[in-house]
Short mmCIF file of C-alpha atoms in Angstrom, two decimals:
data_model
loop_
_atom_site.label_atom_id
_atom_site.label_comp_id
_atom_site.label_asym_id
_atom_site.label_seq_id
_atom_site.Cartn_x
_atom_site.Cartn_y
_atom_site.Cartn_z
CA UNK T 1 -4.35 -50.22 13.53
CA UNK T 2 -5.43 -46.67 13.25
CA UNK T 3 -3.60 -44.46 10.55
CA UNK T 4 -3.40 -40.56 11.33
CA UNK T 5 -4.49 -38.45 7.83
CA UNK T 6 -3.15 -35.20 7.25
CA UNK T 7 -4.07 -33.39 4.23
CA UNK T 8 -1.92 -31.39 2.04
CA UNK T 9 -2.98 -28.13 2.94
CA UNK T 10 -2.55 -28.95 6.51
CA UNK T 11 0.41 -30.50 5.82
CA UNK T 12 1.92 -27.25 4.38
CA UNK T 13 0.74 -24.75 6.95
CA UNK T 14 2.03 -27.26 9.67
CA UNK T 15 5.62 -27.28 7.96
CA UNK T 16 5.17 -23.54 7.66
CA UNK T 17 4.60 -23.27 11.46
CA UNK T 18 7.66 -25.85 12.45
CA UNK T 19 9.90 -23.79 10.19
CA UNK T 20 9.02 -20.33 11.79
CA UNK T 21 9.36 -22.37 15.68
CA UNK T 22 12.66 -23.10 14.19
CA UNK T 23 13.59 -20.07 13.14
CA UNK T 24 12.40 -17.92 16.51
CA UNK T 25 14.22 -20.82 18.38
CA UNK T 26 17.72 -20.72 16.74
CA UNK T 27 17.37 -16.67 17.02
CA UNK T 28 16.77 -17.26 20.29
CA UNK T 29 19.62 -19.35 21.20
CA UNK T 30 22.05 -16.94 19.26
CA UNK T 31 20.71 -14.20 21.46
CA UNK T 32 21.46 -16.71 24.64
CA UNK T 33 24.66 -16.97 23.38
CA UNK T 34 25.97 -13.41 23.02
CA UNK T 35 24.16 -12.69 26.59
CA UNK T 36 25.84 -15.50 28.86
CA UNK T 37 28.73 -16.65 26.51
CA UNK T 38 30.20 -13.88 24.48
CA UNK T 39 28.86 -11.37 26.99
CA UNK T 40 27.59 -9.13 24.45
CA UNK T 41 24.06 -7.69 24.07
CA UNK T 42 22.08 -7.64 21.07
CA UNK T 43 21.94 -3.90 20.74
CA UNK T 44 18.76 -2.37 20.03
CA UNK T 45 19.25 1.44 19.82
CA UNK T 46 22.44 2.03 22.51
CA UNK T 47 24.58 4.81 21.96
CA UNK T 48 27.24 2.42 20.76
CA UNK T 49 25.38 2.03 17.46
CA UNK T 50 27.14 3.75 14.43
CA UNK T 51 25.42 2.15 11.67
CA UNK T 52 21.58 0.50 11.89
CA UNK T 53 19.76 -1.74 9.32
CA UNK T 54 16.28 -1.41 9.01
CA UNK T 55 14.83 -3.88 6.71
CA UNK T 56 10.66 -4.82 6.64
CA UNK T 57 11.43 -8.40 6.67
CA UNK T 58 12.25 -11.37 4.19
CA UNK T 59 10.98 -9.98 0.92
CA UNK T 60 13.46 -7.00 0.84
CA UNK T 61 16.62 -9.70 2.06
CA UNK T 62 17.92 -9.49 -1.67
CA UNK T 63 18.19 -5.88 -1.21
CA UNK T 64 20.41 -5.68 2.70
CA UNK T 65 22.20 -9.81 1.61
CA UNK T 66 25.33 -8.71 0.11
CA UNK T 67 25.56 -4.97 1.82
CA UNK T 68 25.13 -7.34 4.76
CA UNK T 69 28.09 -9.77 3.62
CA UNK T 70 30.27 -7.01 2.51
CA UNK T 71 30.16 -5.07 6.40
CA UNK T 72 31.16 -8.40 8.08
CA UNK T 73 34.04 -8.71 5.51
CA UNK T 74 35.35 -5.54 6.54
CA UNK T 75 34.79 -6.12 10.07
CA UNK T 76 32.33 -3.07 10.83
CA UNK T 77 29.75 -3.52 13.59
CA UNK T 78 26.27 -2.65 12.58
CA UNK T 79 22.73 -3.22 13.94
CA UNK T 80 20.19 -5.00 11.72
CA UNK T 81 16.28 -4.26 12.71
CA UNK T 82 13.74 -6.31 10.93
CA UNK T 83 9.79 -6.99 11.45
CA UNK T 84 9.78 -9.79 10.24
CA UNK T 85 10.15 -13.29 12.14
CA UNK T 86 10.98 -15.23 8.67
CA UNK T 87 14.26 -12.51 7.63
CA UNK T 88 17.59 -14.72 7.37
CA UNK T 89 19.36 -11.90 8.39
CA UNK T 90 18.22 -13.16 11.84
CA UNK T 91 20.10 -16.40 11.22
CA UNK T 92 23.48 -14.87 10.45
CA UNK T 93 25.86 -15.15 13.65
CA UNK T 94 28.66 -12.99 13.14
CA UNK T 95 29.94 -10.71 15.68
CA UNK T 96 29.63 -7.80 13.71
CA UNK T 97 26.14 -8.14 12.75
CA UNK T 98 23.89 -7.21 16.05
CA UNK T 99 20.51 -7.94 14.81
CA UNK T 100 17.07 -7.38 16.42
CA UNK T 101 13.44 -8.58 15.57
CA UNK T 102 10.80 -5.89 16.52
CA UNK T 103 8.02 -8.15 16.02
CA UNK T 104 4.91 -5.99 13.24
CA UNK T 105 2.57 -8.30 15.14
CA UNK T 106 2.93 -6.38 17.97
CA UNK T 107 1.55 -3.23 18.13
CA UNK T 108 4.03 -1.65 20.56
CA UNK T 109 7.00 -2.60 18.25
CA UNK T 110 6.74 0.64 15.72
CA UNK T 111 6.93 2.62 19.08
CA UNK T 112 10.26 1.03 19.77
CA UNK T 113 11.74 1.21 16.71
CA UNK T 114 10.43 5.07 16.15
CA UNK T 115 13.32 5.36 19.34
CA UNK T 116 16.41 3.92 18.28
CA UNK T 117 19.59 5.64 18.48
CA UNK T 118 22.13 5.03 15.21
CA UNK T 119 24.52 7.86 13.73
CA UNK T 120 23.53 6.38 10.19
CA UNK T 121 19.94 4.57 9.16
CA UNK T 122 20.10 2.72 6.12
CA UNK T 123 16.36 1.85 4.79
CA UNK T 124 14.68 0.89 1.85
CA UNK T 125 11.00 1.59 3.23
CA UNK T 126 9.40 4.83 2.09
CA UNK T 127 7.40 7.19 4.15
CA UNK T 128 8.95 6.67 7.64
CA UNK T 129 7.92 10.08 9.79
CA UNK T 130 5.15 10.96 7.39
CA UNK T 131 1.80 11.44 8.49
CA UNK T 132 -0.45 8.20 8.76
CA UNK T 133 2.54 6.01 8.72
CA UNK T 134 2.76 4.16 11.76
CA UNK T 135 6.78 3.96 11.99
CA UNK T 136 8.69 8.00 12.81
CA UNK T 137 12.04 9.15 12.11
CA UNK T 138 13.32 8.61 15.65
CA UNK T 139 15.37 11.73 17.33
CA UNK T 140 18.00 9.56 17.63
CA UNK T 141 19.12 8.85 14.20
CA UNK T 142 21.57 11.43 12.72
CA UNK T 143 21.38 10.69 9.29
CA UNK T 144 18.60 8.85 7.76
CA UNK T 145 19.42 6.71 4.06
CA UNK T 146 17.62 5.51 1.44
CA UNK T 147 18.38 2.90 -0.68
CA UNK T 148 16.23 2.30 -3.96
CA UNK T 149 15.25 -1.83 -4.47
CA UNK T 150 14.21 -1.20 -7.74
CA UNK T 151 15.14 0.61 -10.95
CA UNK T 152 11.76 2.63 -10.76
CA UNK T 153 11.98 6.56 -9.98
CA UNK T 154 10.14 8.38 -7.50
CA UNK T 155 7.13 8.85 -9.50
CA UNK T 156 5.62 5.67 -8.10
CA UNK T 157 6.03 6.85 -4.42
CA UNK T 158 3.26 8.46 -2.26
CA UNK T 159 3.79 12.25 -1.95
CA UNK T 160 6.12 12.66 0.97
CA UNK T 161 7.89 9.39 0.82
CA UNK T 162 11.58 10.39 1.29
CA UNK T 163 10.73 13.92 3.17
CA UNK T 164 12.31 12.77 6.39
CA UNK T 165 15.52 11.26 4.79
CA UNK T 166 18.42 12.88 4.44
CA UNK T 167 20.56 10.98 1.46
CA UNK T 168 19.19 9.15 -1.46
CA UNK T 169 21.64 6.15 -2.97
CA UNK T 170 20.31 5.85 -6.55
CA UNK T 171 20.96 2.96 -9.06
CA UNK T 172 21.88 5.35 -11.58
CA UNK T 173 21.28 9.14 -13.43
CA UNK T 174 17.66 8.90 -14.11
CA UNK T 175 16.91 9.11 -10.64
CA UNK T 176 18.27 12.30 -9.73
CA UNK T 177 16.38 14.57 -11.77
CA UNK T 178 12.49 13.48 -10.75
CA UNK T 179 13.98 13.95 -6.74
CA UNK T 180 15.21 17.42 -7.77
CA UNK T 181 11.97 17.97 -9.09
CA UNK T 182 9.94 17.09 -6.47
CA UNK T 183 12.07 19.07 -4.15
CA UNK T 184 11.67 22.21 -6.45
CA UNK T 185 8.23 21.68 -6.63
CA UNK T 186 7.50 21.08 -3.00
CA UNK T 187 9.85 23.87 -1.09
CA UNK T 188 11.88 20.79 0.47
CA UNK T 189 15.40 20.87 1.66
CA UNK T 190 17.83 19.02 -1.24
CA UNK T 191 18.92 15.82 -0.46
CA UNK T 192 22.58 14.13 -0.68
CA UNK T 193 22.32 11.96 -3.74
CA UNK T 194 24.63 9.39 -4.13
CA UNK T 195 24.36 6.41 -7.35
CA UNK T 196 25.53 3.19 -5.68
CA UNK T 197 23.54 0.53 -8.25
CA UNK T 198 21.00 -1.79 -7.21
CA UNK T 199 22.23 -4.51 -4.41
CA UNK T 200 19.39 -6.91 -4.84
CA UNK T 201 19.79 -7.01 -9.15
CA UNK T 202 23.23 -7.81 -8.43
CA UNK T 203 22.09 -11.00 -6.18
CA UNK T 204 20.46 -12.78 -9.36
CA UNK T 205 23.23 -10.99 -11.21
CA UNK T 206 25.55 -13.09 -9.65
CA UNK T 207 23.06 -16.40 -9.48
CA UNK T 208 22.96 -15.79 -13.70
CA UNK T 209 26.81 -15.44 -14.16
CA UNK T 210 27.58 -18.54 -16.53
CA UNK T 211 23.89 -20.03 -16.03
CA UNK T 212 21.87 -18.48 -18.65
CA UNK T 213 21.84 -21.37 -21.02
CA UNK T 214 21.06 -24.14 -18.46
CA UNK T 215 18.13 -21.62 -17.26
CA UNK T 216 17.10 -21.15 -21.09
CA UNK T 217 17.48 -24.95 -21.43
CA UNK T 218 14.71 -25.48 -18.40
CA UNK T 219 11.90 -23.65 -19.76
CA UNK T 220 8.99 -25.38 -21.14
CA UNK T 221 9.43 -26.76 -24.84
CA UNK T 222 5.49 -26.05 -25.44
CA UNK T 223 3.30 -24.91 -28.18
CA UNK T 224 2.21 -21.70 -26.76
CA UNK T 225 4.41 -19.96 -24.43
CA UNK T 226 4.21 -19.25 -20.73
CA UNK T 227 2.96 -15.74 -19.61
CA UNK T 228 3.82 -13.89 -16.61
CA UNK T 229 1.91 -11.00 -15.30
CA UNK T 230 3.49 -9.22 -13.18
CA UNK T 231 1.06 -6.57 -11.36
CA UNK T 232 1.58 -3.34 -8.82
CA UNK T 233 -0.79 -2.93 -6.46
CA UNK T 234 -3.51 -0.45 -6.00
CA UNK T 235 -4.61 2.10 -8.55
CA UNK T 236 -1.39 2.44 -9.98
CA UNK T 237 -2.11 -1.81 -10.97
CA UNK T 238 -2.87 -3.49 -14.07
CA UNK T 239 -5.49 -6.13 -12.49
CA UNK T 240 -6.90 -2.62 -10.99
CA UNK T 241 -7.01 -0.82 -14.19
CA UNK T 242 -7.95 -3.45 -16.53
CA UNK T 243 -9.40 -6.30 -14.46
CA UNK T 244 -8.92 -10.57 -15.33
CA UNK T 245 -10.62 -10.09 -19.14
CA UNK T 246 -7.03 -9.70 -20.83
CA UNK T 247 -5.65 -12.54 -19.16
CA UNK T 248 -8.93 -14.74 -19.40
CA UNK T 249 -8.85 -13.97 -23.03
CA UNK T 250 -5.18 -15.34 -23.05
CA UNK T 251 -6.12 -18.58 -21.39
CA UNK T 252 -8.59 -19.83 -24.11
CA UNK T 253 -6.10 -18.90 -26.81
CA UNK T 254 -3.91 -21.67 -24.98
CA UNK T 255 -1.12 -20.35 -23.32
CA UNK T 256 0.22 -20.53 -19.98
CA UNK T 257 -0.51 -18.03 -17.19
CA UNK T 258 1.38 -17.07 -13.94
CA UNK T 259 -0.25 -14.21 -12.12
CA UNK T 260 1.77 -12.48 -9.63
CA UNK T 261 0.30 -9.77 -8.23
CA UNK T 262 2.80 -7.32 -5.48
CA UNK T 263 3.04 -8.81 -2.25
CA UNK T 264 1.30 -5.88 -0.38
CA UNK T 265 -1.88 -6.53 -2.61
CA UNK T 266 -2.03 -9.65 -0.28
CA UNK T 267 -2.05 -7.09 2.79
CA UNK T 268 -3.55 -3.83 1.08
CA UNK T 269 -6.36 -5.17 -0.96
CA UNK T 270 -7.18 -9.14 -0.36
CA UNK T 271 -10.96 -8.93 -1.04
CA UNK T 272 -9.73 -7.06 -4.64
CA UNK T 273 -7.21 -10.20 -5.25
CA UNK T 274 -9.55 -12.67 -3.97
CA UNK T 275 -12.21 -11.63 -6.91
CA UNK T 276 -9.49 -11.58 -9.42
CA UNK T 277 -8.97 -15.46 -8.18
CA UNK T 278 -12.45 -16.35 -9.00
CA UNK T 279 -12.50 -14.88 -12.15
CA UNK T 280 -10.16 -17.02 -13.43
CA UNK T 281 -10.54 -19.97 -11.11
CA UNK T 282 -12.38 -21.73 -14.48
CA UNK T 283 -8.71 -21.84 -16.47
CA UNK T 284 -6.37 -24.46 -15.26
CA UNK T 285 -3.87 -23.03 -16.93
CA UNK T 286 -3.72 -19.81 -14.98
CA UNK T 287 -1.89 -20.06 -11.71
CA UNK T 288 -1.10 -17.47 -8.82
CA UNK T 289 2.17 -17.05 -7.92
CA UNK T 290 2.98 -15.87 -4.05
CA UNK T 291 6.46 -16.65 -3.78
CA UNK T 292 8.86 -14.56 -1.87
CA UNK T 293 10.70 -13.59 -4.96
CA UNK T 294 9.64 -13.67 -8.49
CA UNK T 295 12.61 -15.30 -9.53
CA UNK T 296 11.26 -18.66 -10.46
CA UNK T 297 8.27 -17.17 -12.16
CA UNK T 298 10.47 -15.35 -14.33
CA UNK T 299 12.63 -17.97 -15.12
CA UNK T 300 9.86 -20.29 -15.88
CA UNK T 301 7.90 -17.59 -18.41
CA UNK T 302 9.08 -16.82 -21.75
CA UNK T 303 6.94 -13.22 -21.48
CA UNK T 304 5.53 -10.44 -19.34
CA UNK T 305 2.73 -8.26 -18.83
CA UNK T 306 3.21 -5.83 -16.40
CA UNK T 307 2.23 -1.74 -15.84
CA UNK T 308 4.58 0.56 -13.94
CA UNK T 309 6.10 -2.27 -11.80
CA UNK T 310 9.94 -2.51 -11.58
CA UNK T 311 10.04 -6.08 -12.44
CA UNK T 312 10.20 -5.27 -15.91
CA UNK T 313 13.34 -4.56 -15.76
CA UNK T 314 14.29 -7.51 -14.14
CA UNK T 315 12.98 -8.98 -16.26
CA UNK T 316 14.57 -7.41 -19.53
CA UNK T 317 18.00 -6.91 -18.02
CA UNK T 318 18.19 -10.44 -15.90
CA UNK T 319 16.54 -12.53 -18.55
CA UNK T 320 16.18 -10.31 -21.80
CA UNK T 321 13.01 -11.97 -22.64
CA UNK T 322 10.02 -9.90 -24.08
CA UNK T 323 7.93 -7.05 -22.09
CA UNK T 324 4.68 -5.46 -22.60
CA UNK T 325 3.73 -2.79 -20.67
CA UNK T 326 0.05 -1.71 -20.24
CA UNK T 327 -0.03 1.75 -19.82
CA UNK T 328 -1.44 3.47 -16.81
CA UNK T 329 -2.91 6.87 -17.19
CA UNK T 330 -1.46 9.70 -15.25
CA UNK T 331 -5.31 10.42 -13.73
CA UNK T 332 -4.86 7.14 -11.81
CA UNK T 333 -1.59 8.20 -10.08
CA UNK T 334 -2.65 11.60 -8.67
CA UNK T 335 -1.48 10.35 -4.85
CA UNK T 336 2.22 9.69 -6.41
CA UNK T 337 4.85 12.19 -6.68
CA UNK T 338 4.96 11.81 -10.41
CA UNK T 339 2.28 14.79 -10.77
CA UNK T 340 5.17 17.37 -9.81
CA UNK T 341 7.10 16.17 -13.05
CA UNK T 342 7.19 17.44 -16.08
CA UNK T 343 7.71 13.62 -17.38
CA UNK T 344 7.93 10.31 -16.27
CA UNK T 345 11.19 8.36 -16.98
CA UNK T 346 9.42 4.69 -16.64
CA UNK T 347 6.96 6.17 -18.95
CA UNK T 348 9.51 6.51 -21.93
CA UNK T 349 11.66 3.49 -20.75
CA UNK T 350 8.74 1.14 -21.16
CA UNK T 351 8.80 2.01 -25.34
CA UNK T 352 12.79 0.99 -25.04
CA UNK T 353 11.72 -2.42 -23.28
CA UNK T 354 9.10 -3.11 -25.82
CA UNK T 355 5.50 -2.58 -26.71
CA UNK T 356 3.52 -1.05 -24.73
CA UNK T 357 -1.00 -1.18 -24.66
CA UNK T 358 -3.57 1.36 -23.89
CA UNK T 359 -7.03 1.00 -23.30
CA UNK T 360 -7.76 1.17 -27.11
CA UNK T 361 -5.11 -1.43 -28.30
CA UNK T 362 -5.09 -4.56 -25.43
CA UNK T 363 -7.98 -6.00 -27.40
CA UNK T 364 -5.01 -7.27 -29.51
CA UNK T 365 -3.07 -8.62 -27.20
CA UNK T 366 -3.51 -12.57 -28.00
CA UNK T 367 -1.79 -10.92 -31.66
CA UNK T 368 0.45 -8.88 -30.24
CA UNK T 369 1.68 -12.22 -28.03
CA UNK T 370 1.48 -14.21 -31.35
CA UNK T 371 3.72 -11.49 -33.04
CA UNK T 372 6.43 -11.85 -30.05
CA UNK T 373 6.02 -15.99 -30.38
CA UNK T 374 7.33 -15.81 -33.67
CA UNK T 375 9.61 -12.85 -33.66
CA UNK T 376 10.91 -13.86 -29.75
CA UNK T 377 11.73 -10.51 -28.83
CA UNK T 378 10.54 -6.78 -29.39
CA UNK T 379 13.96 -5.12 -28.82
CA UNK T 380 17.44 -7.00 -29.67
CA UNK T 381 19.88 -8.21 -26.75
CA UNK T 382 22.49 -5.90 -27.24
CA UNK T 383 20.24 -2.82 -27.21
CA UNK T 384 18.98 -4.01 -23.92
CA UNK T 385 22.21 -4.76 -22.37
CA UNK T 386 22.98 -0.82 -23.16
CA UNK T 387 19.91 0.28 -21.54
CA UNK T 388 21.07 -1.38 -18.55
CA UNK T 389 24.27 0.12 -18.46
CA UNK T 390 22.54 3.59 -19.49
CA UNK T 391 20.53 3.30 -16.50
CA UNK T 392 22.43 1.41 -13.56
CA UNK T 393 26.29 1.88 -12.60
CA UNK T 394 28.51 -0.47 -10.17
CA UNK T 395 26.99 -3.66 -12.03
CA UNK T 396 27.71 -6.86 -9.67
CA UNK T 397 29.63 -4.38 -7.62
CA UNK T 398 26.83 -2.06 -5.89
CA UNK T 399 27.45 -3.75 -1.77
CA UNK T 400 30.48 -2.11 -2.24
CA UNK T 401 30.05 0.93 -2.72
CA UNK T 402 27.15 1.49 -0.39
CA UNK T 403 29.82 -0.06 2.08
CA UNK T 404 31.99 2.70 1.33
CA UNK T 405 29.52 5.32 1.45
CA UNK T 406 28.59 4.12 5.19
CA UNK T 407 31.70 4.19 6.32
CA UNK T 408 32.78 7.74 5.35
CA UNK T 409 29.30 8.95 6.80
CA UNK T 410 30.43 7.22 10.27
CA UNK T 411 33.87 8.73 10.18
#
């Protein structure tokens, strides 16, 4: 009797492949459906669109989820756009929710999607109708939105990011003033600015609610703790700005590593990521994490590393475990709005999440870790908690009042 082999790595990239089958196939049915059944189209830019979606795919779902929930609760019909074949939203069947794929694979599907008709856009993706950028504010689209899916300001975004939108829904205060900025500085139009909160904070929010012992109680009970670094991508990166040394240097004092570098790294700069594999490919105790979400890496660390990523303050405000930021200097951010401000808000928010490393001081960072191991934090919980609510308003609540800012706008 012969016995079929399949390795693991097969194995996984075959279950991969059945579970994206699956998905296109139960999309396609629920499109079947509405066509012969129901009757109904699924609308894809009609004049009877009102409100549109427009999400890059399954990484930003925490972000559109409960904004998503909260529309079909109060019965408004919307179109959801995504290019991405893995985004549950395309699993949600719900008469309200009229929800498209245009496929990124295909190169004709930016085209499309640069022609959609909607009174109201709501996006989280920067730089739609700027030059090089291979999606354009379609004529279309009345009013263009967007939403913030992380607590960073503008600083971090390409010059000419939001130039084509027309309303700005903030998590909270310090956003406004680097936009107004940038708009003084640049000659460009003011925008409607509107703080709403952060919809995809108040996802875990709500996963935490009541379970921050058990998660506590599920970390490792180890010598030396576990480490995440958490890295941006491109110039404005740690792994870019300081290479693998730090975090090799962490691995032979013992502790545990989880590198997770952004997601677009992956797409932007894989030959960069791939060296930064092999140059710590000789510690087994340094992993790479390329989850959808860092959620589990964050629950499973005790620290982070990080530079001007958002996930810091996830990380503080989520979990309030320990940060350290290494700094990156302005020089390396020259492409970023952030040169047209006078300061940079993360900049002084990363001394109120804890210590923060230049190029002269990260040589200490196995004591500075050591120092946090027997301390356990750099800042206390309660001073935390009111940074949060100094810097994000409509806590657990933000779906709704995006909600209610869509529907006045379609009024």
């Amino acid at each position: 009797m012969m016995l079929a082999y399949l390795d693991p790595g097969s194995g996984s990239a075959l279950v991969g492949t059945l579970i994206a089958l699956a998905g296109a196939l139960c999309f396609s049915l629920k499109s079947l459906f509405y066509r012969i059944v129901c009757g109904k189209k699924m609308r894809s830019g009609d004049e009877g669109v009102q409100l549109a979606l427009f999400s890059e795919g399954k990484a930003y779902w925490g972000t559109f989820q409960e904004i998503v929930e909260e529309l079909i609760a109060r019965k408004i019909h919307f179109a959801y756009y995504t290019l991405d074949l893995r985004d549950p939203g395309l699993l949600i069947d719900s008469d309200y929710m009229h929800a498209k794929l245009f496929d990124a694979r295909k190169a004709t599907s930016y085209h499309k999607l640069s022609r959609v008709n909607a009174k109201v856009l709501l996006a989280t993706t920067p730089n739609i109708g700027t030059p090089n950028y291979p999606l354009k504010r379609s004529a279309g689209i009345e009013k263009m939105v967007h939403i913030f899916h992380a607590f960073a300001d503008i600083s971090a975004y390409h010059i000419g990011s939001l130039d084509h939108y027309d309303v700005v829904l903030t998590v909270g205060p310090q956003q406004e003033v680097p936009i107004r900025e940038v708009e003084k500085a640049r000659g460009l139009k003011p925008k409607v600015i509107i703080p709403v909160g952060l919809p995809y904070f108040d996802v875990q929010y709500h996963r935490l609610e009541g379970a921050v012992p058990k998660v506590q109680s599920e970390r490792r009970t180890q010598d030396k703790p576990t480490i995440l670094v958490g890295a941006s991508w491109g110039a404005k990166g740690l792994l870019s700005e300081y290479g693998t040394k730090f975090i090799c240097d962490l691995a032979k004092a013992g502790y545990h590593i989880i590198v997770r570098p952004h997601p677009q790294s992956y797409i932007a700069e894989p030959d960069f990521i791939a060296k930064c594999q092999m140059e710590t490919a000789a510690f087994e105790n340094v992993i790479w994490d390329r989850d959808t979400t860092g959620v589990k890496a964050m629950q499973m660390s005790d620290l982070l590393i990080s530079d001007t990523s958002s996930i810091r303050f996830d990380y503080a405000f989520l979990y309030k475990k320990p940060v350290i930021t290494l700094e990156i200097p302005a020089e390396k951010r020259l492409e970023y709005e952030g040169q047209f401000m006078r300061e940079i808000w993360t900049e002084k928010a990363a001394h109120r999440l804890g210590k923060v490393l230049t190029h002269q001081t990260l040589p200490t960072i196995v004591e500075v870790v050591k120092d946090v191991q027997k301390a356990g934090a750099f800042v206390s919980s309660s001073s935390i908690s009111d940074f949060r609510d100094e810097t994000m308003v409509n806590v657990g609540t933000s779906a709704k009042a995006v909600v209610e800012f869509l529907q006045k706008e379609m009024v």
